[in-house]
PDB file of N, CA and C in Angstrom:
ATOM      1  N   UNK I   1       0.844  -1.178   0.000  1.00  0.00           N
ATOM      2  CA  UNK I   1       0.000   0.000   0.000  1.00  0.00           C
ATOM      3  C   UNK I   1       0.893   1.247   0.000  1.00  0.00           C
ATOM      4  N   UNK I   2       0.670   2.150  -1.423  1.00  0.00           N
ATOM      5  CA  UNK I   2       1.262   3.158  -1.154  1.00  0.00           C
ATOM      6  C   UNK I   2       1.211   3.949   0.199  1.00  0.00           C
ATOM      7  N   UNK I   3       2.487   5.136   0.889  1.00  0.00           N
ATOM      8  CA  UNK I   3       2.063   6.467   1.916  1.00  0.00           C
ATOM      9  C   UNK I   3       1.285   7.185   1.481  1.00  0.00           C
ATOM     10  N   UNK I   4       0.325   7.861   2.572  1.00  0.00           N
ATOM     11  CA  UNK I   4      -0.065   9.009   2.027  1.00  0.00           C
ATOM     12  C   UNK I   4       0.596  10.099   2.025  1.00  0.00           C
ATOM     13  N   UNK I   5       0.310  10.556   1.152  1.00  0.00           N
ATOM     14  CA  UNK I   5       0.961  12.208   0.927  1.00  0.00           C
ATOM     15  C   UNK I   5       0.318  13.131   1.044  1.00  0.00           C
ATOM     16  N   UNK I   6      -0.047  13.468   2.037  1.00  0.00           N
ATOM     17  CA  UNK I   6      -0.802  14.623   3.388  1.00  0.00           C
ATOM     18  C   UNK I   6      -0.694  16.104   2.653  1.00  0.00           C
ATOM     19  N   UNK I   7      -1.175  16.670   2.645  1.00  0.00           N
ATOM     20  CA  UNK I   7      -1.884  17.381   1.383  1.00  0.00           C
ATOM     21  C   UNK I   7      -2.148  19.141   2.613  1.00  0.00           C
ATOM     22  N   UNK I   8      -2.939  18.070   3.537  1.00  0.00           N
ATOM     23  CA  UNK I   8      -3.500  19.121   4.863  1.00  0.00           C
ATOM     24  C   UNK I   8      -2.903  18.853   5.950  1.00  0.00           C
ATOM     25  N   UNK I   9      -3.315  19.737   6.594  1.00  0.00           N
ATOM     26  CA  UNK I   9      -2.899  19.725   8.503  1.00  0.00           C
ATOM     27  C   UNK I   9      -4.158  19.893   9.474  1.00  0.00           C
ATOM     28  N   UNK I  10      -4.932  19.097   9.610  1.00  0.00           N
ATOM     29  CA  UNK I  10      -6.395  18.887  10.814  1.00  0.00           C
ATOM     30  C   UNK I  10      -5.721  19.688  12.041  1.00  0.00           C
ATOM     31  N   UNK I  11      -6.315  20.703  12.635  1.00  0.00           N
ATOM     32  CA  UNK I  11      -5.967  20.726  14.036  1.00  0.00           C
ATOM     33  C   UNK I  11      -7.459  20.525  15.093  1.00  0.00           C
ATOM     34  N   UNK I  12      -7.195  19.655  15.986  1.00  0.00           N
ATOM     35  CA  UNK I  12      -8.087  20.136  16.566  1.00  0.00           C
ATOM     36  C   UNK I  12      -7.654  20.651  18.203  1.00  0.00           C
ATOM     37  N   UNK I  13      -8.034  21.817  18.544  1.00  0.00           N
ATOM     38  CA  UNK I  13      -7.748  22.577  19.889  1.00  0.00           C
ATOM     39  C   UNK I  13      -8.630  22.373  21.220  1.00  0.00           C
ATOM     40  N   UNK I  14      -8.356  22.654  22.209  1.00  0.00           N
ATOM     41  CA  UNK I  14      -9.264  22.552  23.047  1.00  0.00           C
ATOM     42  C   UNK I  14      -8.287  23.814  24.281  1.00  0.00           C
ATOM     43  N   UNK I  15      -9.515  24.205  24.817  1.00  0.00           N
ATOM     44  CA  UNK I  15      -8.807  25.743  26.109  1.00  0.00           C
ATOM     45  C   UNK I  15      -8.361  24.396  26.902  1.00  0.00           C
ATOM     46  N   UNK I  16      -7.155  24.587  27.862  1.00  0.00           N
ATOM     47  CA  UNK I  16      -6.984  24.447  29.203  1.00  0.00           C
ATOM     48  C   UNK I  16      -5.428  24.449  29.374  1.00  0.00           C
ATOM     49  N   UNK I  17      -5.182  23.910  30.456  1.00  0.00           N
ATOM     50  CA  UNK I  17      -3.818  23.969  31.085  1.00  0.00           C
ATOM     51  C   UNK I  17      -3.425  22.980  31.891  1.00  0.00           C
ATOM     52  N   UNK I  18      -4.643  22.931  32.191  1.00  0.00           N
ATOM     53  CA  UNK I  18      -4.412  21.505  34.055  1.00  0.00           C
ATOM     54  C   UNK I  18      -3.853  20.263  33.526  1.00  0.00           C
ATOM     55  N   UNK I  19      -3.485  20.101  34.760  1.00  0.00           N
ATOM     56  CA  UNK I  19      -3.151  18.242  34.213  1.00  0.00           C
ATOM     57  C   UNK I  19      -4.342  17.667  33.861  1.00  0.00           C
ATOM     58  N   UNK I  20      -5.469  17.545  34.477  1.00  0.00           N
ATOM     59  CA  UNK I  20      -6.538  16.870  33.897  1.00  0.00           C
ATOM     60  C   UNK I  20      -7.029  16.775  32.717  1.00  0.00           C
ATOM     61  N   UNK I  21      -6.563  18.295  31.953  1.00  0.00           N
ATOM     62  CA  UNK I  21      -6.989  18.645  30.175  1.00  0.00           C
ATOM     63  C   UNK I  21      -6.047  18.132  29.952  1.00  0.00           C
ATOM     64  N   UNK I  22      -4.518  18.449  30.355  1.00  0.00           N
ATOM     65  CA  UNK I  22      -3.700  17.537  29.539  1.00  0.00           C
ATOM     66  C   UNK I  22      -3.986  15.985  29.616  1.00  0.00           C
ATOM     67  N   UNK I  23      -4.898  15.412  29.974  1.00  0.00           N
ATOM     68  CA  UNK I  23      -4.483  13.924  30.684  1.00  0.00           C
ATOM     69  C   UNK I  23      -5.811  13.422  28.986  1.00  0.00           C
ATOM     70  N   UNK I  24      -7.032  14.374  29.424  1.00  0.00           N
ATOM     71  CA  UNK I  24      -8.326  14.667  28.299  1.00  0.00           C
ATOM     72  C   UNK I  24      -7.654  15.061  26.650  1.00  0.00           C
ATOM     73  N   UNK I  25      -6.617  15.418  26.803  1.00  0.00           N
ATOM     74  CA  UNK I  25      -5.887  15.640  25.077  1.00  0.00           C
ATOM     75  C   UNK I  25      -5.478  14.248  25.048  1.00  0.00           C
ATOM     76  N   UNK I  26      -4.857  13.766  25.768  1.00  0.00           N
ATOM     77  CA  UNK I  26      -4.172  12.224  25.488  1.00  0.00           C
ATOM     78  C   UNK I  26      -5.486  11.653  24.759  1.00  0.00           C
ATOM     79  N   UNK I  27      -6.103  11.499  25.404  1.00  0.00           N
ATOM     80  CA  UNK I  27      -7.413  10.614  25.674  1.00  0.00           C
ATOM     81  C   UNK I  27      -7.577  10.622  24.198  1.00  0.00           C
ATOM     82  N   UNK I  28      -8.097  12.059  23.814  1.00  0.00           N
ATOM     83  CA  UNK I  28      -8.588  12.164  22.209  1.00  0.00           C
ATOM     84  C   UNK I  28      -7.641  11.761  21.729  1.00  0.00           C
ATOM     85  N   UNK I  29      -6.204  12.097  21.743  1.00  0.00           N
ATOM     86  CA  UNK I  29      -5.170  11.519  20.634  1.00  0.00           C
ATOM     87  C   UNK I  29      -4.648  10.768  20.673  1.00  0.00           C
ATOM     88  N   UNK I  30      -5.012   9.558  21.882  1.00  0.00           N
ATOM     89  CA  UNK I  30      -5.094   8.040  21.515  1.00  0.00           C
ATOM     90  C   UNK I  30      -6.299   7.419  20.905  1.00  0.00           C
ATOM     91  N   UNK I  31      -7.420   8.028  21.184  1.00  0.00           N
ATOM     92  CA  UNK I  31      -8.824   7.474  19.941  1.00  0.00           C
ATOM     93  C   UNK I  31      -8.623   7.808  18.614  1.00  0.00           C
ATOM     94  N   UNK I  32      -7.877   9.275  18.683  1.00  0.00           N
ATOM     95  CA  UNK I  32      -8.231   9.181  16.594  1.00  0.00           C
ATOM     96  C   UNK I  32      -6.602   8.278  16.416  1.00  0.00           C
ATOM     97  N   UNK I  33      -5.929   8.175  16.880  1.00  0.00           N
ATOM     98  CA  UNK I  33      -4.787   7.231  16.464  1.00  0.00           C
ATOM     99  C   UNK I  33      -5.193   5.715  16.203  1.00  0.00           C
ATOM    100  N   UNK I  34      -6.280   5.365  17.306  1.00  0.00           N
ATOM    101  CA  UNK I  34      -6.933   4.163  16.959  1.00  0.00           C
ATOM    102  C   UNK I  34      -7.936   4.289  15.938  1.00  0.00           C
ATOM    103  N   UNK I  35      -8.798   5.414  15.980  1.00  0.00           N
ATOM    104  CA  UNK I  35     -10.010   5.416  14.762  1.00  0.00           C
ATOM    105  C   UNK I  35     -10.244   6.026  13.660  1.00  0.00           C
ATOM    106  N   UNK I  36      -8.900   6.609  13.183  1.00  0.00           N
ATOM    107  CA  UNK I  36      -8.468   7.692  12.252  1.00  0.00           C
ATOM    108  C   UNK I  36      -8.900   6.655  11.076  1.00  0.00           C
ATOM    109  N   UNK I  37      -8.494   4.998  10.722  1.00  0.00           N
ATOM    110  CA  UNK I  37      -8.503   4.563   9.898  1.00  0.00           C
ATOM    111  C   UNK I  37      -7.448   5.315   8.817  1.00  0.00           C
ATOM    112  N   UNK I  38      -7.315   4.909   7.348  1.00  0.00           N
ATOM    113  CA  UNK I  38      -6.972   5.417   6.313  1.00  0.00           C
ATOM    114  C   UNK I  38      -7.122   7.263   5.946  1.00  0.00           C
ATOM    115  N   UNK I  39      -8.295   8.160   6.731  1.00  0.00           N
ATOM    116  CA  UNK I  39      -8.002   9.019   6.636  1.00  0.00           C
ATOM    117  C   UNK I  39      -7.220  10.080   6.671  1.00  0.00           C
ATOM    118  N   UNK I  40      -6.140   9.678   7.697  1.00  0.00           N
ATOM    119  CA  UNK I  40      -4.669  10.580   8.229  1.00  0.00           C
ATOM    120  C   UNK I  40      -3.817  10.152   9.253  1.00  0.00           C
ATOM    121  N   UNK I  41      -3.340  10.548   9.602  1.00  0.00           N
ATOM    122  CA  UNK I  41      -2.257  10.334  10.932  1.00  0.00           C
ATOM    123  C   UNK I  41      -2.346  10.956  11.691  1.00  0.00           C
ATOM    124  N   UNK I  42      -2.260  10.712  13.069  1.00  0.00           N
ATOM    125  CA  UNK I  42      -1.854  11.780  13.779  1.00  0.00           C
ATOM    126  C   UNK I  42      -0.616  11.772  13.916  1.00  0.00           C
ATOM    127  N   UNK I  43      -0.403  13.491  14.074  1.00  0.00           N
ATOM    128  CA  UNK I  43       1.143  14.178  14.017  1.00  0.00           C
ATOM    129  C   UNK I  43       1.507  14.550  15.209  1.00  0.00           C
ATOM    130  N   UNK I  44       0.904  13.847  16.669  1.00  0.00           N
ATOM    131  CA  UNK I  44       0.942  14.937  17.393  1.00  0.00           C
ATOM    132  C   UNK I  44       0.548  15.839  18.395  1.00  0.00           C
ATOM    133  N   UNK I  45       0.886  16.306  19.375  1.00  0.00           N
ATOM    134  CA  UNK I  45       0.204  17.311  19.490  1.00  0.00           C
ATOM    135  C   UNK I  45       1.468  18.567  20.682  1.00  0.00           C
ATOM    136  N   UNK I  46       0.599  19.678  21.222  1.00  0.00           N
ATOM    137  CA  UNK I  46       1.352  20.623  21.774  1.00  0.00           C
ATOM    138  C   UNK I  46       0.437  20.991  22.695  1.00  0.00           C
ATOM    139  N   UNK I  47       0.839  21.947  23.611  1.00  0.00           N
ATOM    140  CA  UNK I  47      -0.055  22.411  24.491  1.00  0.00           C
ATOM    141  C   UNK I  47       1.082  23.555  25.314  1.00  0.00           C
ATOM    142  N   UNK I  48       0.419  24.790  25.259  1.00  0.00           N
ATOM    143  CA  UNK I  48       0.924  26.204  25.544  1.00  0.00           C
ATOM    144  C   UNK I  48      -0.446  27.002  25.683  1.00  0.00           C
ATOM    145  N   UNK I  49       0.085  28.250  25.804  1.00  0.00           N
ATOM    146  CA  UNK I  49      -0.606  29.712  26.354  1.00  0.00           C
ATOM    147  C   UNK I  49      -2.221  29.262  26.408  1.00  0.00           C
ATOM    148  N   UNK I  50      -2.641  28.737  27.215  1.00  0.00           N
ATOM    149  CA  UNK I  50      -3.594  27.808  27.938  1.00  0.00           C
ATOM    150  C   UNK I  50      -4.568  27.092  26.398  1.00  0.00           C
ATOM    151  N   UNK I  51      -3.655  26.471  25.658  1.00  0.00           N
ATOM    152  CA  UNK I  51      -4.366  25.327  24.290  1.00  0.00           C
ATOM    153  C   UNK I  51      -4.174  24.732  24.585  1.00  0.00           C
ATOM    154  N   UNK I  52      -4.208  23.346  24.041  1.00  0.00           N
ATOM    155  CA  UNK I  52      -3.677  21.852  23.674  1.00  0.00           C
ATOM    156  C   UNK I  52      -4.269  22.261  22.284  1.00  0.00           C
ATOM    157  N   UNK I  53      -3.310  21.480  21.068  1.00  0.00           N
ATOM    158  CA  UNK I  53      -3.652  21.140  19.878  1.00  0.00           C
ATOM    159  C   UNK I  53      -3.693  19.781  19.915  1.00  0.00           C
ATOM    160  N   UNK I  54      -4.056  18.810  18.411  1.00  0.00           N
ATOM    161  CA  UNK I  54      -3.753  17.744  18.054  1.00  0.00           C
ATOM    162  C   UNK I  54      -3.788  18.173  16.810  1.00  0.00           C
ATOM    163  N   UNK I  55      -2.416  17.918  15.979  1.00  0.00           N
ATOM    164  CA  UNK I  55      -2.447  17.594  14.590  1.00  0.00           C
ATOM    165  C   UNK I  55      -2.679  16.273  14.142  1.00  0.00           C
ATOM    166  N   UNK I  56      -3.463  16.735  13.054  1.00  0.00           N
ATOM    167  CA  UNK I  56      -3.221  14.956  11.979  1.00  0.00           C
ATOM    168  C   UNK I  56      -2.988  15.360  10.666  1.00  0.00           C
ATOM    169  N   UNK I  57      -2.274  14.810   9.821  1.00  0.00           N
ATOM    170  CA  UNK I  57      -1.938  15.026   8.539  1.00  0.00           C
ATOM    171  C   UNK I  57      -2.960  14.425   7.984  1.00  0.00           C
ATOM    172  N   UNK I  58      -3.389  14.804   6.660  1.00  0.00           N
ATOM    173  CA  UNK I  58      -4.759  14.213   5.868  1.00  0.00           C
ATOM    174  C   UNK I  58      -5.116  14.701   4.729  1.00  0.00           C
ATOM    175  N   UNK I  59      -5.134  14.004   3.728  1.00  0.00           N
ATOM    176  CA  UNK I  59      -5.597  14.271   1.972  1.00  0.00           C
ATOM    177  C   UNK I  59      -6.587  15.031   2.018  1.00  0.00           C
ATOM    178  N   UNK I  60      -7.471  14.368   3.052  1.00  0.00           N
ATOM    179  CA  UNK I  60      -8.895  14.948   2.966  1.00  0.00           C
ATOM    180  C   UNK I  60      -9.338  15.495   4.172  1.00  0.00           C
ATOM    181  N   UNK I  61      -9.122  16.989   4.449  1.00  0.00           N
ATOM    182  CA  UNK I  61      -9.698  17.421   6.053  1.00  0.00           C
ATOM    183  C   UNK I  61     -11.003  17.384   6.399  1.00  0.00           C
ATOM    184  N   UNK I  62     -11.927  17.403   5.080  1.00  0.00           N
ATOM    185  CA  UNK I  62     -13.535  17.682   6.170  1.00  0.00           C
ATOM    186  C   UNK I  62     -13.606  16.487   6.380  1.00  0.00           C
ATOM    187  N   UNK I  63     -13.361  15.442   5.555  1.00  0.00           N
ATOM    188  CA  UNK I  63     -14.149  13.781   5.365  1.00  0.00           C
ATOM    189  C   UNK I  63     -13.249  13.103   6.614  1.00  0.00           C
ATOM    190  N   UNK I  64     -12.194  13.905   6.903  1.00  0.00           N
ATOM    191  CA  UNK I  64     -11.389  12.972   8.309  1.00  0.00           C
ATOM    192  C   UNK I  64     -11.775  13.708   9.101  1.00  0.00           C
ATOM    193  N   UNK I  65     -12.459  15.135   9.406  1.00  0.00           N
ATOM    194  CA  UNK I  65     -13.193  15.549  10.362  1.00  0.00           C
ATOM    195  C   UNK I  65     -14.570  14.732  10.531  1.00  0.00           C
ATOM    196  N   UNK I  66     -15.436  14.759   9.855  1.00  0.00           N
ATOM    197  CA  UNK I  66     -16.371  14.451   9.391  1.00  0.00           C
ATOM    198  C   UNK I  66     -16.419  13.043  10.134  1.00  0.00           C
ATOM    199  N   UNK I  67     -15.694  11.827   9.848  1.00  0.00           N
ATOM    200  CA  UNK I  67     -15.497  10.583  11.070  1.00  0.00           C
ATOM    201  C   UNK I  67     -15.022  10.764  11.719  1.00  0.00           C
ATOM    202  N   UNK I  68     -13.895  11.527  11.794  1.00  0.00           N
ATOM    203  CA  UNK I  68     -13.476  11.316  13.666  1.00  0.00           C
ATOM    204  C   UNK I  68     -14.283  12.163  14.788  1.00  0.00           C
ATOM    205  N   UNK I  69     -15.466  13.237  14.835  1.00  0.00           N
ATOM    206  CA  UNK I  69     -16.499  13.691  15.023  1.00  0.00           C
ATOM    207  C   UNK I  69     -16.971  12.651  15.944  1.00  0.00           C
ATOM    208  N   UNK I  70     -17.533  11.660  15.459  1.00  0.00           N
ATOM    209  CA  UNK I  70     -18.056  10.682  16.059  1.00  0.00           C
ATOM    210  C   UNK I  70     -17.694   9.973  16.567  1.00  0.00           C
ATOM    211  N   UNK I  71     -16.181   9.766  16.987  1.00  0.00           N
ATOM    212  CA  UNK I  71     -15.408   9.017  18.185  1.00  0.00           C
ATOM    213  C   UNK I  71     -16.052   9.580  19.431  1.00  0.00           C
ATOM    214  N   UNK I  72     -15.993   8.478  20.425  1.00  0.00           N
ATOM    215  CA  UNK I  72     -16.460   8.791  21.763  1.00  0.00           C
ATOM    216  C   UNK I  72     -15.912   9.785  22.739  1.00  0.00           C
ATOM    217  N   UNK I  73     -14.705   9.897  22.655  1.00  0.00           N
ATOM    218  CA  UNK I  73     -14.137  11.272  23.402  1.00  0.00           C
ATOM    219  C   UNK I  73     -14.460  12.481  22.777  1.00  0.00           C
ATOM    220  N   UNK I  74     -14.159  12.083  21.528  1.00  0.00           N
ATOM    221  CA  UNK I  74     -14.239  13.291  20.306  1.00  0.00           C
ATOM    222  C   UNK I  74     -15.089  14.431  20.446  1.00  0.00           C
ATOM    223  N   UNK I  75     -16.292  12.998  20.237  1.00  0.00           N
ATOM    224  CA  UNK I  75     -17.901  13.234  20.435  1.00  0.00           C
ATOM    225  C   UNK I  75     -18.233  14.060  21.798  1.00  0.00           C
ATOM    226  N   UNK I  76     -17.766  13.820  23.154  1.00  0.00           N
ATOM    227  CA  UNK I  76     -17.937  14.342  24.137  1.00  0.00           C
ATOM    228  C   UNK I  76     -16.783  15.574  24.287  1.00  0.00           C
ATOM    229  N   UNK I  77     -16.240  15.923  23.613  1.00  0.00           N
ATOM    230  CA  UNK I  77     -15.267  17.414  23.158  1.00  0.00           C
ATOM    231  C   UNK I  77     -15.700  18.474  22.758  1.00  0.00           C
ATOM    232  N   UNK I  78     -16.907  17.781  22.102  1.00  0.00           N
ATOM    233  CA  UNK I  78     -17.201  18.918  20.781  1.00  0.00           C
ATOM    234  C   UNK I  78     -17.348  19.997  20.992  1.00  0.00           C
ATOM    235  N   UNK I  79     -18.550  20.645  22.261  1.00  0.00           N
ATOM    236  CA  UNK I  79     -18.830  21.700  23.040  1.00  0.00           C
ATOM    237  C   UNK I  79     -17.676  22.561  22.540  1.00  0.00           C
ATOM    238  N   UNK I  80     -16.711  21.790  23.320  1.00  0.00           N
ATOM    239  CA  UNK I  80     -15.275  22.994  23.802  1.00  0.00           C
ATOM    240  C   UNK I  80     -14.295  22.761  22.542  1.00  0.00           C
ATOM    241  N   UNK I  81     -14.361  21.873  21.842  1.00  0.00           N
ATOM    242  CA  UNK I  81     -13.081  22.178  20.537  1.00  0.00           C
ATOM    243  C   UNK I  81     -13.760  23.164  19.385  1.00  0.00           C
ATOM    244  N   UNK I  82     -11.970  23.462  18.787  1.00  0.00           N
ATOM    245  CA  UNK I  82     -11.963  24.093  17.767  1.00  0.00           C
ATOM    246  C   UNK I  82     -11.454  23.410  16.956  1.00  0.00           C
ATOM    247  N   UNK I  83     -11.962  23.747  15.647  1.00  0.00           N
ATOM    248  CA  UNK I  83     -11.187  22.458  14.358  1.00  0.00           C
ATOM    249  C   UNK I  83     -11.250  23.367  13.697  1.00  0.00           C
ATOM    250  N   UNK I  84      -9.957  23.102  12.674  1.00  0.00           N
ATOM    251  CA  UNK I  84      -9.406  24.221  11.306  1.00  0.00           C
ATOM    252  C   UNK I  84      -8.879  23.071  10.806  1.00  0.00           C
ATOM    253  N   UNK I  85      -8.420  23.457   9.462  1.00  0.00           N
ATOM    254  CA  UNK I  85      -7.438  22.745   8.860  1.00  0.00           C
ATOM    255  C   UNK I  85      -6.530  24.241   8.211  1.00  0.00           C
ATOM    256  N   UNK I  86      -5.633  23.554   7.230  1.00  0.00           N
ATOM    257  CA  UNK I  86      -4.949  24.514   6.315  1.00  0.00           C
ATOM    258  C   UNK I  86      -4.073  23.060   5.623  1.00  0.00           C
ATOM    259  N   UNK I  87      -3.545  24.552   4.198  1.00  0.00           N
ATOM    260  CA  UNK I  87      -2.763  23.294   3.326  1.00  0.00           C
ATOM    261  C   UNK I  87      -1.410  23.481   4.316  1.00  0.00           C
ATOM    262  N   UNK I  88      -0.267  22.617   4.184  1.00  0.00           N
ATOM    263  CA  UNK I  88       1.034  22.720   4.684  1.00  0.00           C
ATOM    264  C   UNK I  88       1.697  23.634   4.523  1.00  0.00           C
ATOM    265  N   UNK I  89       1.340  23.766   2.878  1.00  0.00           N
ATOM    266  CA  UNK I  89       2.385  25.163   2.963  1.00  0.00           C
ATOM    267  C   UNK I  89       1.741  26.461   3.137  1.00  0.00           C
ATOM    268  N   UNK I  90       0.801  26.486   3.701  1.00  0.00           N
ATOM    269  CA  UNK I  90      -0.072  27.367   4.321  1.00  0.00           C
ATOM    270  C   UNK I  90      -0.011  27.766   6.016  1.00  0.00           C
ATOM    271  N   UNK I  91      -0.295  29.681   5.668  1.00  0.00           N
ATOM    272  CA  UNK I  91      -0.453  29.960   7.819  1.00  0.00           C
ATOM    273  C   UNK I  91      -1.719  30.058   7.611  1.00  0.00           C
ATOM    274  N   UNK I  92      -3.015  30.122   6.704  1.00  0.00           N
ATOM    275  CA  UNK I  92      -4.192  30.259   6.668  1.00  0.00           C
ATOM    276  C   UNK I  92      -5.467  29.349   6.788  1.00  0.00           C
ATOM    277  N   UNK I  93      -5.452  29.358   8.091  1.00  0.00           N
ATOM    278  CA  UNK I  93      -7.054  28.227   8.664  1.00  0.00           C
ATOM    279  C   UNK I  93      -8.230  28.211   8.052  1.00  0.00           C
ATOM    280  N   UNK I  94      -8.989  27.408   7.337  1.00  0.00           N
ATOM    281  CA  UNK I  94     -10.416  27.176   6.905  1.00  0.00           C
ATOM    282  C   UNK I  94     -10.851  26.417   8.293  1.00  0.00           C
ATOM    283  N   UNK I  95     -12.061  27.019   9.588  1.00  0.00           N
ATOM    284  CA  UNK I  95     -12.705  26.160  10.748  1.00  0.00           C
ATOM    285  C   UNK I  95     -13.748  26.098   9.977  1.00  0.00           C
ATOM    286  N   UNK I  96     -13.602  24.607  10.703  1.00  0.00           N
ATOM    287  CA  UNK I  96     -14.802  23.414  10.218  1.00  0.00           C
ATOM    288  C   UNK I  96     -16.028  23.660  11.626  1.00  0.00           C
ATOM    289  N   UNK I  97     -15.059  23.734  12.732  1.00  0.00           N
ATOM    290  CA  UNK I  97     -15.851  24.000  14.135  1.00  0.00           C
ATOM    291  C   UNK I  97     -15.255  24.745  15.120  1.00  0.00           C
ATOM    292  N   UNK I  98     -16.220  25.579  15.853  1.00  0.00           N
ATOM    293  CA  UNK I  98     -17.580  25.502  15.877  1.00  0.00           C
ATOM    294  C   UNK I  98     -18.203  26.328  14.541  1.00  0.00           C
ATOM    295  N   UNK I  99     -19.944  26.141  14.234  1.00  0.00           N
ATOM    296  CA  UNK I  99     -20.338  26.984  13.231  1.00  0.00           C
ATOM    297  C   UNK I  99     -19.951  28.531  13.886  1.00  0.00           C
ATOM    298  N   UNK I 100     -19.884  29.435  12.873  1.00  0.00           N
ATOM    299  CA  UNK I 100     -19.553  30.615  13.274  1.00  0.00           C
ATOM    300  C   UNK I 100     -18.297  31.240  13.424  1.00  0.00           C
ATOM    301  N   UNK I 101     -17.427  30.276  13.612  1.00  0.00           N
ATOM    302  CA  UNK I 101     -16.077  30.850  14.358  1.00  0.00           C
ATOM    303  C   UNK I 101     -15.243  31.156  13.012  1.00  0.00           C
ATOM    304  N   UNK I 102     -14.576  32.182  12.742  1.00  0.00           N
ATOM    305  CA  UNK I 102     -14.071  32.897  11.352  1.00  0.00           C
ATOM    306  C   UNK I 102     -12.733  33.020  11.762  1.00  0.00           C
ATOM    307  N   UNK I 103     -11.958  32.832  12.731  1.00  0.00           N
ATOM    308  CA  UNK I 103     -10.775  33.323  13.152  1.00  0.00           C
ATOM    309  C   UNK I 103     -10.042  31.599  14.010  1.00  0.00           C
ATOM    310  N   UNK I 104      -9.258  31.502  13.411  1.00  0.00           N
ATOM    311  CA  UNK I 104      -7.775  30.064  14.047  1.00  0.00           C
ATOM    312  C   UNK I 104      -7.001  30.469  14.106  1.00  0.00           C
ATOM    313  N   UNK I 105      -6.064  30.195  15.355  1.00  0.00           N
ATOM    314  CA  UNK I 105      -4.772  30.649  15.223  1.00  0.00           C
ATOM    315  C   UNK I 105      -4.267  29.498  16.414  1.00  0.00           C
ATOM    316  N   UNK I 106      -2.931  29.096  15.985  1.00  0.00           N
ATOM    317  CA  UNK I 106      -2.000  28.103  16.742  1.00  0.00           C
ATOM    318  C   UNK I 106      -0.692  29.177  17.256  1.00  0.00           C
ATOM    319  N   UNK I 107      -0.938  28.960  18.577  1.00  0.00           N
ATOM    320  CA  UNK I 107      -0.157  29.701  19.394  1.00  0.00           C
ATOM    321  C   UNK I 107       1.233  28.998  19.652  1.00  0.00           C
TER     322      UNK I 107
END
């Protein structure tokens, strides 16, 4: 099976700082590592000036948003995350979530 050749960059964010959010980022970025399937990888993640990110690399950002949505942590995130993507060689975010939100930025 050919690699993929990751095209995009998924982020998804969430506010906090505590150990407990950090412990709640694991959580999600051991489910989409297990339930990502063929859509992307995860790349990852960081956590500063009170974020956590998770990157995943992905051909296709809405359609790997779009299922991993419905993972069980994911799913219970949603409230409080933010999701963007951008191309790689891009600083410019298209958010997928929440509706409304016009402005991403990775700190």
């Amino acid at each position: 099976m050919p690699l993929m050749v990751a095209e995009y960059q998924l982020v998804l964010q969430l506010r906090g700082s505590s150990q407990l959010d950090f412990e709640e980022m694991l959580g999600i970025e051991k489910e989409l590592v297990s339930g990502i399937g063929d859509l992307g990888e995860v790349d990852g993640h960081d956590m500063g000036q009170g974020e956590m990110n998770i990157f995943v690399l992905t051909t296709s950002p809405i359609r790997c948003f779009e299922h991993v949505r419905s993972l069980q942590r994911v799913a219970r995130a949603m409230s409080r995350l933010k999701v963007a993507y951008r191309l790689l060689d891009s600083d410019d975010y298209e958010v997928l979530h929440p509706p409304g939100l016009y402005t991403f930025t990775v700190t």
